[in-house]
Tab-separated table of C-alpha atoms in Angstrom:
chain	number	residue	atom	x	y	z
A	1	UNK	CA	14.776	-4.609	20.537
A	2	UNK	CA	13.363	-8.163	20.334
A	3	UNK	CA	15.314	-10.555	22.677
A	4	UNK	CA	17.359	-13.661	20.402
A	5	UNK	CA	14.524	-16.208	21.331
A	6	UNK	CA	11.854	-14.609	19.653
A	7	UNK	CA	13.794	-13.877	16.224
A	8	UNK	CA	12.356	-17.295	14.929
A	9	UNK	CA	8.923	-16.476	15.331
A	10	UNK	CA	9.862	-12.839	14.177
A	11	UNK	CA	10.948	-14.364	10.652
A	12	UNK	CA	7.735	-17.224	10.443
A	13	UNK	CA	5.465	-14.224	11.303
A	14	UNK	CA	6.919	-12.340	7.760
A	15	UNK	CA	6.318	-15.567	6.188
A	16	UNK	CA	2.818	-15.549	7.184
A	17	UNK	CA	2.509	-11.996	6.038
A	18	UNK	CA	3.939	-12.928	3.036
A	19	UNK	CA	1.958	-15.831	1.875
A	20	UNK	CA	-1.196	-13.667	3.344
A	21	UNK	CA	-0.379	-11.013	1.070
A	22	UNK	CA	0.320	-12.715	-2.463
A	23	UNK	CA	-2.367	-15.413	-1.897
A	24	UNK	CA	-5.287	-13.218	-3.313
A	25	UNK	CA	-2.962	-13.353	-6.482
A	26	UNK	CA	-2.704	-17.114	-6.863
A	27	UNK	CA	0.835	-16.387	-7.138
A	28	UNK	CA	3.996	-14.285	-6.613
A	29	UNK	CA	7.648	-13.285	-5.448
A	30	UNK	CA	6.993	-15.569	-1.971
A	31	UNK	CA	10.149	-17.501	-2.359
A	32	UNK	CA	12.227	-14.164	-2.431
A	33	UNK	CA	10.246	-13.713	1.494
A	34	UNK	CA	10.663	-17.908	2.923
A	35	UNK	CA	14.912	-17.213	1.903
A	36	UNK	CA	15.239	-13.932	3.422
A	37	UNK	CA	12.741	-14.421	5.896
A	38	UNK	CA	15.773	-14.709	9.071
A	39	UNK	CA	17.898	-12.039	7.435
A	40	UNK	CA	15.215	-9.185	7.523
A	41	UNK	CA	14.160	-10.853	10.939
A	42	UNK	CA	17.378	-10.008	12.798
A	43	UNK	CA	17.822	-6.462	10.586
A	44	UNK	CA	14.550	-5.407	11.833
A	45	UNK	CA	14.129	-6.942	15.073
A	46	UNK	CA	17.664	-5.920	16.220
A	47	UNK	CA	19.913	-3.679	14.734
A	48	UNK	CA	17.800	-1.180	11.265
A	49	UNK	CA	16.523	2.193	13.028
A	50	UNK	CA	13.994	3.087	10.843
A	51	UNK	CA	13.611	7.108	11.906
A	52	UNK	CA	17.768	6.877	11.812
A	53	UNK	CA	19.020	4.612	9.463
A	54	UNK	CA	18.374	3.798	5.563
A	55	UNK	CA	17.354	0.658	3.680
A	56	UNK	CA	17.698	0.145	0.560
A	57	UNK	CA	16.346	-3.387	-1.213
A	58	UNK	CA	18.371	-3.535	-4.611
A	59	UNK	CA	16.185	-6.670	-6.008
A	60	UNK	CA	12.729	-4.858	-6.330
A	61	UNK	CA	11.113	-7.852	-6.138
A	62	UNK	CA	12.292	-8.039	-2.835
A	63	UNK	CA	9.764	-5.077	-1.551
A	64	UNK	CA	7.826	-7.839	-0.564
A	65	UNK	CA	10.106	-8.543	2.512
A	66	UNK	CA	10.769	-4.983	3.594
A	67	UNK	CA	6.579	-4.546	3.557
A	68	UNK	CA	6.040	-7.488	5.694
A	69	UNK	CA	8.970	-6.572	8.067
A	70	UNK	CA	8.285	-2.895	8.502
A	71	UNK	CA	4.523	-3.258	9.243
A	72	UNK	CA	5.887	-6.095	12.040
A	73	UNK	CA	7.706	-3.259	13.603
A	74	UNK	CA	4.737	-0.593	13.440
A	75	UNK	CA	7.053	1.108	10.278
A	76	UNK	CA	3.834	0.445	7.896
A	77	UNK	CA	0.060	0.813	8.644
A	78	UNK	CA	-0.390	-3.066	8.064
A	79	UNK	CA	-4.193	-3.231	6.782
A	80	UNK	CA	-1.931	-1.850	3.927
A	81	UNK	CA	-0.499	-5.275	3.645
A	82	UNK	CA	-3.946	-6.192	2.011
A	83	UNK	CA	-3.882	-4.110	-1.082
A	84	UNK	CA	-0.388	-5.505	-1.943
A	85	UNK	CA	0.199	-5.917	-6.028
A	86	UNK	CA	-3.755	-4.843	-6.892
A	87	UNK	CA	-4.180	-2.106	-9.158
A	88	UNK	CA	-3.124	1.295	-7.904
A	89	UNK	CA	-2.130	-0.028	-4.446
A	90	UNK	CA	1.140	2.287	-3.116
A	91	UNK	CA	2.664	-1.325	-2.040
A	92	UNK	CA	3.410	-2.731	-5.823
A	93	UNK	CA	4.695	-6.427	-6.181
A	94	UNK	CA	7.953	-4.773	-7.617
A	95	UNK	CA	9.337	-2.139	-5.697
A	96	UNK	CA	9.756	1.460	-7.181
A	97	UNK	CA	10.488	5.229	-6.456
A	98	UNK	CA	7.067	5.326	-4.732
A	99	UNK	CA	7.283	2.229	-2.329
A	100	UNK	CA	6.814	3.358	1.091
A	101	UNK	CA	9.254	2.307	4.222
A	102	UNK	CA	12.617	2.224	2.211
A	103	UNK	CA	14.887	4.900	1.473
A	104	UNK	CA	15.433	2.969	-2.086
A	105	UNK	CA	14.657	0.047	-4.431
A	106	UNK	CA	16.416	-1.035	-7.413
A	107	UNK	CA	14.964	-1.026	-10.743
A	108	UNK	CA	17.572	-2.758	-13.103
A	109	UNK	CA	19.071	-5.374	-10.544
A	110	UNK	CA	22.514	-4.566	-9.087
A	111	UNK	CA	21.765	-0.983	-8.810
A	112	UNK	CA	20.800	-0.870	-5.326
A	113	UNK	CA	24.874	-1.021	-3.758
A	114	UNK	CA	25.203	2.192	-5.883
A	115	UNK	CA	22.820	4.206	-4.444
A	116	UNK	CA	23.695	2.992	-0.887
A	117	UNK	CA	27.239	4.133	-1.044
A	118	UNK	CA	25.579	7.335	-2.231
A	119	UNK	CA	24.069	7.595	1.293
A	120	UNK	CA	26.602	5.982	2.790
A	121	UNK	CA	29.125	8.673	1.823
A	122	UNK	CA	26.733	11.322	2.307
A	123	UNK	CA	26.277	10.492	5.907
A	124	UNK	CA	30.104	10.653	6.278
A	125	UNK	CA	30.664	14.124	4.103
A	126	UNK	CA	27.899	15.410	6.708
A	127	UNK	CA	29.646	14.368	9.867
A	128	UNK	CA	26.720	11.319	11.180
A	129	UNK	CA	28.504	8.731	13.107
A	130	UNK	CA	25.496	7.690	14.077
A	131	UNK	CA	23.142	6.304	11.061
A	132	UNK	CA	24.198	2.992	9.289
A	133	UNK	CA	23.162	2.083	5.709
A	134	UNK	CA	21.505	-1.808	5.515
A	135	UNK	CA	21.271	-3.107	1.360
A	136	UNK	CA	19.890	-6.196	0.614
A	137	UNK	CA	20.822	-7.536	-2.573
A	138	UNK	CA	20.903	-10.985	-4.324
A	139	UNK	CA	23.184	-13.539	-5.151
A	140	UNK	CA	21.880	-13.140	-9.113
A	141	UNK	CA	22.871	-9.674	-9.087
A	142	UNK	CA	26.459	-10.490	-8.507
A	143	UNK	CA	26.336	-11.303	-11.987
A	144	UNK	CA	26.044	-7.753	-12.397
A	145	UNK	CA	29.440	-5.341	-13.063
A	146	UNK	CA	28.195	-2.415	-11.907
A	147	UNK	CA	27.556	-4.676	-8.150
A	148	UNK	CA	31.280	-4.974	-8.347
A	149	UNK	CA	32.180	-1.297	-9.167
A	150	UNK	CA	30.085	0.110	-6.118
A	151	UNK	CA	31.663	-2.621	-3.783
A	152	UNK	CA	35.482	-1.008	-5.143
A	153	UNK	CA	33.917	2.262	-4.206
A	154	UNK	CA	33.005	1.806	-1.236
A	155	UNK	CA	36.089	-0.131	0.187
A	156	UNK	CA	37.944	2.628	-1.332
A	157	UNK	CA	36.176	5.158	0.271
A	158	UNK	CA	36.220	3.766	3.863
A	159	UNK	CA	32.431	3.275	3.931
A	160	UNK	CA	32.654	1.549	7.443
A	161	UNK	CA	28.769	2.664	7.570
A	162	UNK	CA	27.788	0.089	5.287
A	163	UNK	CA	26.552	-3.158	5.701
A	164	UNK	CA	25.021	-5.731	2.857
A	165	UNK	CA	22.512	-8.662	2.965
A	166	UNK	CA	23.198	-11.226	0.496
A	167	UNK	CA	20.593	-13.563	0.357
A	168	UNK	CA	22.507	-16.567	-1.728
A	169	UNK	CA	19.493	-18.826	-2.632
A	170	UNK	CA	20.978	-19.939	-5.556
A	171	UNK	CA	17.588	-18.864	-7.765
A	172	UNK	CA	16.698	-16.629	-10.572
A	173	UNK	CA	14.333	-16.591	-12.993
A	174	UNK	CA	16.514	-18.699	-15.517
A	175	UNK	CA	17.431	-21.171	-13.020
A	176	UNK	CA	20.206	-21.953	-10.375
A	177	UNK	CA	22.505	-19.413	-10.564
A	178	UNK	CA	25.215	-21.415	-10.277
A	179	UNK	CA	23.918	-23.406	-13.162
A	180	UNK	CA	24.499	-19.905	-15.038
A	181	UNK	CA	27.836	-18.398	-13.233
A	182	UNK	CA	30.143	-19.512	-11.329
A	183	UNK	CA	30.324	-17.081	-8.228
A	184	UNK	CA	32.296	-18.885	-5.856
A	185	UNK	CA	34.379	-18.509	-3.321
A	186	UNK	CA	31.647	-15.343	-2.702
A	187	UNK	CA	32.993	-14.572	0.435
A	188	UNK	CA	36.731	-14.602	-0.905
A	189	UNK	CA	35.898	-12.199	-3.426
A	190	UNK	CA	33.971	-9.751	-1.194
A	191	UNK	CA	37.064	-9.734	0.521
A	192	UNK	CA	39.311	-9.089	-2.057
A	193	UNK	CA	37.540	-6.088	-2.670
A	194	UNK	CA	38.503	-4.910	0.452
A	195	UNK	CA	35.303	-5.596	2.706
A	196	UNK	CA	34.730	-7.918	5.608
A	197	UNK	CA	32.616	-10.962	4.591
A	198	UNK	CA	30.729	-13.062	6.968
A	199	UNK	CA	29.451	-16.487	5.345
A	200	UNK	CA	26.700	-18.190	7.552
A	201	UNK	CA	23.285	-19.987	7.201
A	202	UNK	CA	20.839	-17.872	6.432
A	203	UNK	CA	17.874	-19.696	8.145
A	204	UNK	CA	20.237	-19.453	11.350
A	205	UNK	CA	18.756	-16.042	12.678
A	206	UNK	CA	21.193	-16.162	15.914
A	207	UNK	CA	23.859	-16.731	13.086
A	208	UNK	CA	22.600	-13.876	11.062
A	209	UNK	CA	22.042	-11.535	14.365
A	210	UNK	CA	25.589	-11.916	15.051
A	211	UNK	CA	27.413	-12.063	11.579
A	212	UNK	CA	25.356	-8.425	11.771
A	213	UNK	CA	26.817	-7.337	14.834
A	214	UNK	CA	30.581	-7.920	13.816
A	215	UNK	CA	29.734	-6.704	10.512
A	216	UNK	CA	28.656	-2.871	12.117
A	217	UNK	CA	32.183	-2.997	14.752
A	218	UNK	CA	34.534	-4.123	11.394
A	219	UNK	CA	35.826	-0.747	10.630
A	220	UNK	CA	35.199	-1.549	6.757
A	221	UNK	CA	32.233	-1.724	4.353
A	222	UNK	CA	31.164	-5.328	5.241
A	223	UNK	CA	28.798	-8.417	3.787
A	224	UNK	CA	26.831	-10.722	5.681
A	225	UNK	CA	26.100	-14.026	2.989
A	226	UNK	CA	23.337	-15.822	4.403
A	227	UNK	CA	22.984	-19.282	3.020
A	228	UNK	CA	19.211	-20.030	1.986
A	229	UNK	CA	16.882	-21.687	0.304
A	230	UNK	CA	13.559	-19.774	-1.375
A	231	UNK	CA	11.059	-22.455	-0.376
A	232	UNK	CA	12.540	-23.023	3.487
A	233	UNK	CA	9.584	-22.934	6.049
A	234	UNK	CA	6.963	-23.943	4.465
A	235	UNK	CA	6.954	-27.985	3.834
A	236	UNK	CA	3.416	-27.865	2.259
A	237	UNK	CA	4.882	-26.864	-1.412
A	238	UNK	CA	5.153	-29.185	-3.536
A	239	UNK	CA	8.262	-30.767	-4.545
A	240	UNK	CA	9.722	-29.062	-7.306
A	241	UNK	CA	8.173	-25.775	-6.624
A	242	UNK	CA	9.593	-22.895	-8.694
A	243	UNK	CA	10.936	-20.439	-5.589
A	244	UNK	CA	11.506	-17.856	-7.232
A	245	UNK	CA	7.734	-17.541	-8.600
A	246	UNK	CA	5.748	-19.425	-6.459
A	247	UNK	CA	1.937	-20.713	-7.977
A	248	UNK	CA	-0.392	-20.329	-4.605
A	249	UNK	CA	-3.899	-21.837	-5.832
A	250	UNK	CA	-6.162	-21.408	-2.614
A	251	UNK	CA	-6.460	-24.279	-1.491
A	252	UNK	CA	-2.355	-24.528	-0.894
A	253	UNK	CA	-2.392	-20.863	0.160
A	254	UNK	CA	-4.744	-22.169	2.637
A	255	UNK	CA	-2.363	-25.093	3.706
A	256	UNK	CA	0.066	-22.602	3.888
A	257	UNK	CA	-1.525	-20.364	6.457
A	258	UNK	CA	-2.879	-23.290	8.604
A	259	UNK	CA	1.057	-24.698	9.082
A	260	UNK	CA	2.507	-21.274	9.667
A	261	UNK	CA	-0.553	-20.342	12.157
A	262	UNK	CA	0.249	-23.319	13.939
A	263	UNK	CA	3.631	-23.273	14.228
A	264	UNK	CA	2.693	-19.399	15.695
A	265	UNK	CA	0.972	-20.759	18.070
């Protein structure tokens, strides 16, 4: 387990990954890893077992976090990192039924909650007290009804073994989501579902670490929202930058690198 004061340099070090791995590209889902960067930091550095419990990444565009965070804890041979998104690589820039170091990815978004209450109740019709289920999913997908259908499910079926990541950067590929749907009060509605909700800044990673914590002792299915942005941690963008597909000529991937190796360092 990583002690609290390292968690920051856990999450830059996935951004560095990150940028690393889409910069061959010239472009790519990096915005989905600068929001999320402090969520998957505290999952992985702190509370996901890998060879105990599952993860499941509902936005596959996502896969990009859960590559950089599982070769970080020794999950994923990391020179794999290097053939992410090229041609016949096992580590595609969309996750799918072949994407090593998750238990699932979504294909169609919202479908990810679904499949973790599958495993959720599985674990419980099986007797393990012991394994958790971690989603993360996105704040477009609660656009979604079949999002809301698993989240009755589970409440209803006492799925106190499951915990969501909501990474609410306000981004899709049409725009601000809340330029598209109105989805506040999030937390309110989580809760009227019957789930705990936990509503904290998502570039916080002590924040995160222990909305995570109360989330696993709540004795009900429960949400962590984490509040972020998908170009935070990395000021050399340029203003105006589309987060949630991020152009990366080289010579800004190579900015990129140089302020994230030296804040490293």
């Amino acid at each position: 387990m990583i002690p609290n004061r390292d968690l920051g340099r856990f999450a830059d070090r996935l951004r560095l990954r990150a940028v690393q791995m889409v910069a061959p590209h010239g472009f790519g889902y990096l915005g989905q890893m600068l929001s999320s960067a402090e969520l998957f930091a505290a999952l992985y550095a702190r509370h996901y077992r890998p060879d105990t419990d599952r993860i499941v990444i509902s936005p596959g565009h996502y896969i990009i976090a859960a590559f950089a965070a599982a070769a970080e804890i020794g999950h994923l041979d990391e020179a794999l990192l290097e053939t992410y998104g090229h041609d016949g690589s096992r580590l595609e820039a969309i996750g799918t039924e072949k994407s090593p170091a998750v238990d699932l990815t979504g294909g169609s978004l919202s479908q990810g909650l679904s499949g973790a209450c599958g495993f959720a109740l599985a674990l419980k019709m099986a007797g393990n007290t012991d394994s958790r289920v971690y989603v993360l999913i996105s704040d477009g997908e609660l656009e979604e009804g079949q999002l809301w259908e698993a989240a009755l499910f589970a409440a209803h079926n006492k799925l106190d073994n499951l915990t969501v990541l909501l990474d609410a950067n306000d981004s899709q590929v049409d725009g601000p989501v809340s330029s598209i749907t109105t989805l506040e009060p999030i937390a309110a509605k989580w809760e009227s579902f019957g789930w705990a909700a936990f509503d904290v800044d998502g570039h916080d990673v002590d924040a995160v670490d222990g909305a995570l914590g109360q989330a696993v002792q709540a004795g009900k299915p429960a949400v962590v929202i984490g509040r972020t942005s998908t170009v935070h941690g990395l000021s050399v963008l340029p203003e105006g930058a589309d987060g949630h597909f991020i152009k990366l000529p080289e010579e800004l991937a190579e900015a990129a690198i140089a302020e994230l190796e030296a804040r490293l360092a």
